[in-house]
PDB file of C-alpha atoms in Angstrom:
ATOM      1  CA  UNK A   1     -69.552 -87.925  65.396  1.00  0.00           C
ATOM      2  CA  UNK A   2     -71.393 -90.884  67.203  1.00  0.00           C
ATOM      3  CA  UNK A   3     -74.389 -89.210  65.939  1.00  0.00           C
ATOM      4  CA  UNK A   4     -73.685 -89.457  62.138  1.00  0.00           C
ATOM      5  CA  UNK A   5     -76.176 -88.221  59.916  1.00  0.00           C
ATOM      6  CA  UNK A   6     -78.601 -88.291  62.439  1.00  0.00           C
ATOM      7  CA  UNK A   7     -77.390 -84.812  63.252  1.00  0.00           C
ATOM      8  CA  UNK A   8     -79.522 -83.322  60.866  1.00  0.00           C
ATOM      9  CA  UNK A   9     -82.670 -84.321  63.206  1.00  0.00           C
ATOM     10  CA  UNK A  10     -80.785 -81.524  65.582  1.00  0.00           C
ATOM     11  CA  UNK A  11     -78.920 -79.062  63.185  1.00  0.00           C
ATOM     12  CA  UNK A  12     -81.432 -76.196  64.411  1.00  0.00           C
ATOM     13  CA  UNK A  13     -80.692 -76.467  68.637  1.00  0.00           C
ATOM     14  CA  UNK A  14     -77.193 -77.265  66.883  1.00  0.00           C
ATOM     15  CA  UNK A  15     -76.746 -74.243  64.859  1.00  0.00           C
ATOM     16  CA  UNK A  16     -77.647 -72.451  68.472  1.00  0.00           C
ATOM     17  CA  UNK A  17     -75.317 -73.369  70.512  1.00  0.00           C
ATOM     18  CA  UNK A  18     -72.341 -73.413  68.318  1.00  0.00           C
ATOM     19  CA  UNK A  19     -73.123 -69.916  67.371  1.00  0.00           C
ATOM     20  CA  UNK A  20     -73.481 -69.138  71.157  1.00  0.00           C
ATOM     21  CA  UNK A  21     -70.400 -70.890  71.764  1.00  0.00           C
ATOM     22  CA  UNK A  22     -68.629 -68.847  69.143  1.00  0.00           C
ATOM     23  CA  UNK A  23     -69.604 -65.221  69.964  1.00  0.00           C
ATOM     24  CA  UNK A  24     -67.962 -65.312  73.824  1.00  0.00           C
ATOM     25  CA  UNK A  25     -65.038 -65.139  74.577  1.00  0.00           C
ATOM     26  CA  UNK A  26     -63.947 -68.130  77.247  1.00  0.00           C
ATOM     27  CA  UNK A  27     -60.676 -66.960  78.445  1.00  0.00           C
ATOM     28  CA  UNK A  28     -56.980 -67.434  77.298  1.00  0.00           C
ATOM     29  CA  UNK A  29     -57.015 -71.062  76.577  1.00  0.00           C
ATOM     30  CA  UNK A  30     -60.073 -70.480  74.726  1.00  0.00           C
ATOM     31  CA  UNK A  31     -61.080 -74.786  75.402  1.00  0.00           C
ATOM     32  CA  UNK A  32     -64.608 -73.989  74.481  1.00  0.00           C
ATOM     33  CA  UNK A  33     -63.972 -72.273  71.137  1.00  0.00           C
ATOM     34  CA  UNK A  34     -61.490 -75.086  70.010  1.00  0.00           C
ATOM     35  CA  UNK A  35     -63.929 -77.605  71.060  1.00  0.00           C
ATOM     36  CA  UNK A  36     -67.265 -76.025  69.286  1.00  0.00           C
ATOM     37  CA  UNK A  37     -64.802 -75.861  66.364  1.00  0.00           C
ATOM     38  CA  UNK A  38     -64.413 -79.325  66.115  1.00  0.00           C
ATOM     39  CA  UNK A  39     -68.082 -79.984  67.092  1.00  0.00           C
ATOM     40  CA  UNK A  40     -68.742 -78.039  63.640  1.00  0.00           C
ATOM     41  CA  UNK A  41     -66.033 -79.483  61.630  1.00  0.00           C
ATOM     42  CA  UNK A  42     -67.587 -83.084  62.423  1.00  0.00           C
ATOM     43  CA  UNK A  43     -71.503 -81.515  61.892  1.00  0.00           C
ATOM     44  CA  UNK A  44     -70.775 -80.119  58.562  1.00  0.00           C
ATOM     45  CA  UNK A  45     -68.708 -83.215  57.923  1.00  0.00           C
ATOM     46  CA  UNK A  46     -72.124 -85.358  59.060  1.00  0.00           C
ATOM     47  CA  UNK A  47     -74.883 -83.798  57.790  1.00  0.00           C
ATOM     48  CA  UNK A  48     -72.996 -82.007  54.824  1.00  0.00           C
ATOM     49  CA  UNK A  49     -76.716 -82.093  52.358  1.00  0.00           C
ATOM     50  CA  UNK A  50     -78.129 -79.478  54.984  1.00  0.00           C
ATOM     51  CA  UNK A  51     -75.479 -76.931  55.264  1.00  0.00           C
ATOM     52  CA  UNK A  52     -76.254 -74.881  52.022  1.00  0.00           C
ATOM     53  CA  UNK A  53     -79.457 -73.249  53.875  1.00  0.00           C
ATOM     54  CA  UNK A  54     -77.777 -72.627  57.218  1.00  0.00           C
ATOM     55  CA  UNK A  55     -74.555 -71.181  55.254  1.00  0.00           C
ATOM     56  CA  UNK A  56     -75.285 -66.992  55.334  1.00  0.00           C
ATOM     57  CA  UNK A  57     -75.437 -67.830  58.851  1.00  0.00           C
ATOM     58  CA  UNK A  58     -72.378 -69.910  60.136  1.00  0.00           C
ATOM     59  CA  UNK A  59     -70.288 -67.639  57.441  1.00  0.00           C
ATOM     60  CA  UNK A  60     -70.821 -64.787  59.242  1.00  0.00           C
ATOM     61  CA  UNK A  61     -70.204 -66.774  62.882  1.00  0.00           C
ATOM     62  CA  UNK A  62     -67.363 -67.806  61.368  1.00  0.00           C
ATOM     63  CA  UNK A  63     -65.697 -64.731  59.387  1.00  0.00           C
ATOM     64  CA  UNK A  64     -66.415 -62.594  62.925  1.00  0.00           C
ATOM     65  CA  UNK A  65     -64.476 -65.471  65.318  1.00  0.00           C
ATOM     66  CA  UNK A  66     -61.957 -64.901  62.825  1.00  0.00           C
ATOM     67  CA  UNK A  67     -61.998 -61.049  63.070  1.00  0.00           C
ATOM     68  CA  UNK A  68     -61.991 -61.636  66.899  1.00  0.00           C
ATOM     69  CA  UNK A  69     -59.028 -63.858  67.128  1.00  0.00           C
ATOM     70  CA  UNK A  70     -57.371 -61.440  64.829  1.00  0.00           C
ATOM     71  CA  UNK A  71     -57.611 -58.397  66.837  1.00  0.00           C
ATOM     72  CA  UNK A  72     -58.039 -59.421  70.558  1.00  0.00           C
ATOM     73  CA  UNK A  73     -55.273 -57.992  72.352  1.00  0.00           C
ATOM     74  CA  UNK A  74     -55.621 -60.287  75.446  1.00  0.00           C
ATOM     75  CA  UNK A  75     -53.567 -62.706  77.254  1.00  0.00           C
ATOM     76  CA  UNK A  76     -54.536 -65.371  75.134  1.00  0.00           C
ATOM     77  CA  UNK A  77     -51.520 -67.042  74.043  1.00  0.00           C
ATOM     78  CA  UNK A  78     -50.350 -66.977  69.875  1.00  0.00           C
ATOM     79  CA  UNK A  79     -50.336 -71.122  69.570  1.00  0.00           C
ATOM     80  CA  UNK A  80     -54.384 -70.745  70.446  1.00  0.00           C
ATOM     81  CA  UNK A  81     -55.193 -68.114  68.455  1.00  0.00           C
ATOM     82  CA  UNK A  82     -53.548 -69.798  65.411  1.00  0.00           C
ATOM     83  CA  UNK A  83     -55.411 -73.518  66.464  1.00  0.00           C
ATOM     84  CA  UNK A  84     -58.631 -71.115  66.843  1.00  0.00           C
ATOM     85  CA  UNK A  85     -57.597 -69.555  63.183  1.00  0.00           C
ATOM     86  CA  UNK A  86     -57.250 -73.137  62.000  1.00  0.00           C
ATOM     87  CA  UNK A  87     -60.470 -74.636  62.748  1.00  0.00           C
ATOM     88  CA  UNK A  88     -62.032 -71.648  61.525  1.00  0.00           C
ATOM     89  CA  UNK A  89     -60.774 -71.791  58.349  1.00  0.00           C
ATOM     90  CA  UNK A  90     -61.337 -75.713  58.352  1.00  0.00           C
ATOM     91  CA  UNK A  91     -64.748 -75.268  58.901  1.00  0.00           C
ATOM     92  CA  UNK A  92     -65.161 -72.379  56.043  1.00  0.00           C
ATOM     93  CA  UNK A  93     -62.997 -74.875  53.872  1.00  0.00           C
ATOM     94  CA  UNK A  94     -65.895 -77.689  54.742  1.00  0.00           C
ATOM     95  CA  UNK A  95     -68.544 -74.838  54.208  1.00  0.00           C
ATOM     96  CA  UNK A  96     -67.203 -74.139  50.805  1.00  0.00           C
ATOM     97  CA  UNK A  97     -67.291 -78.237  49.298  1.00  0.00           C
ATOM     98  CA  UNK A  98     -70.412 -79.009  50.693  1.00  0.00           C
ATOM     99  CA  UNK A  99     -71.950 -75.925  49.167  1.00  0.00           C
ATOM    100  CA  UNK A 100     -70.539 -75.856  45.512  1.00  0.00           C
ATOM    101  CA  UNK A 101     -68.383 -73.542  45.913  1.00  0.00           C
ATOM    102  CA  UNK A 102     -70.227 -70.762  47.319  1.00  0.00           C
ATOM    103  CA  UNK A 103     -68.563 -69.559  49.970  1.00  0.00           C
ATOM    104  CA  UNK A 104     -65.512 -68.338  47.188  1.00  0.00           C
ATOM    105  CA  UNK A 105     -67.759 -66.522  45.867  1.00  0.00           C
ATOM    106  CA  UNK A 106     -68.863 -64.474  49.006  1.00  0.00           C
ATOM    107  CA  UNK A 107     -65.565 -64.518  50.418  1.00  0.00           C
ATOM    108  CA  UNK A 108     -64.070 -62.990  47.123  1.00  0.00           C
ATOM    109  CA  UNK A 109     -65.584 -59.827  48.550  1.00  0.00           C
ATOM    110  CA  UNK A 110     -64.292 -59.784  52.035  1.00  0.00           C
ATOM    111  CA  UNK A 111     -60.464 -60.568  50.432  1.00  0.00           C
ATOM    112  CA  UNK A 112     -60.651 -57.354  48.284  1.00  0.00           C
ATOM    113  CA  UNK A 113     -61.290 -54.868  50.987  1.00  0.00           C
ATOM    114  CA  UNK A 114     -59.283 -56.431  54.177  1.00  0.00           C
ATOM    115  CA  UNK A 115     -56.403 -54.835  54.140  1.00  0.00           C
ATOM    116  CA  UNK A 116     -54.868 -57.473  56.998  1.00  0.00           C
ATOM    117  CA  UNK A 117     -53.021 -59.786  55.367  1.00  0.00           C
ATOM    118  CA  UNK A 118     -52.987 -62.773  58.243  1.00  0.00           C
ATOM    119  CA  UNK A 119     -56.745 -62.534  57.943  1.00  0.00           C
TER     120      UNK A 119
END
């Protein structure tokens, strides 16, 4: 957030490491999930005119951390796994103004053949 727009100079390093940062799994408190969440959250926020182009991409970051959360089986504990489910959905939430909508539209897919309602 100190960066402000000025984000957008580094959206494509960015747009690396938060999907890195997504895929792996980081153990049961899951810190480094939570916080690349909210690194996101504040870069979408930011730089908001640029994430159209990058959005096939973070979507499907984003829809599989959800998946993950969904079905890991670990010791990571329920409050984290909901916080992780939050930010996710935050960010797709974000995803979806800055983009006019689109992400509805590509999601509307996804909600007819899950059968899992929590996801």
């Amino acid at each position: 957030s100190r960066l402000g727009i000025q984000v957008a100079r580094h959206l494509k390093r960015m747009e690396r490491v938060i999907l890195g940062y997504l895929e792996v799994w980081d153990g049961p408190e899951e810190e480094a999930r939570l916080g690349i969440l909210q690194t996101l959250q504040s870069t979408i926020e930011h730089a908001w005119p640029r994430m159209p182009c990058r959005l096939p991409v973070l979507l499907k970051a984003l829809l599989k951390l959800i998946w993950d959360v969904h079905t890991d089986q670990g010791p990571t504990p329920e409050l984290v796994k909901t916080s992780l489910l939050q930010g996710a959905t935050q960010c797709l939430i974000l995803l979806d103004q800055c983009s006019g909508g689109q992400v509805k539209v590509l999601l509307e897919g996804v909600y007819s053949s899950c059968e899992e309602p929590r996801v």
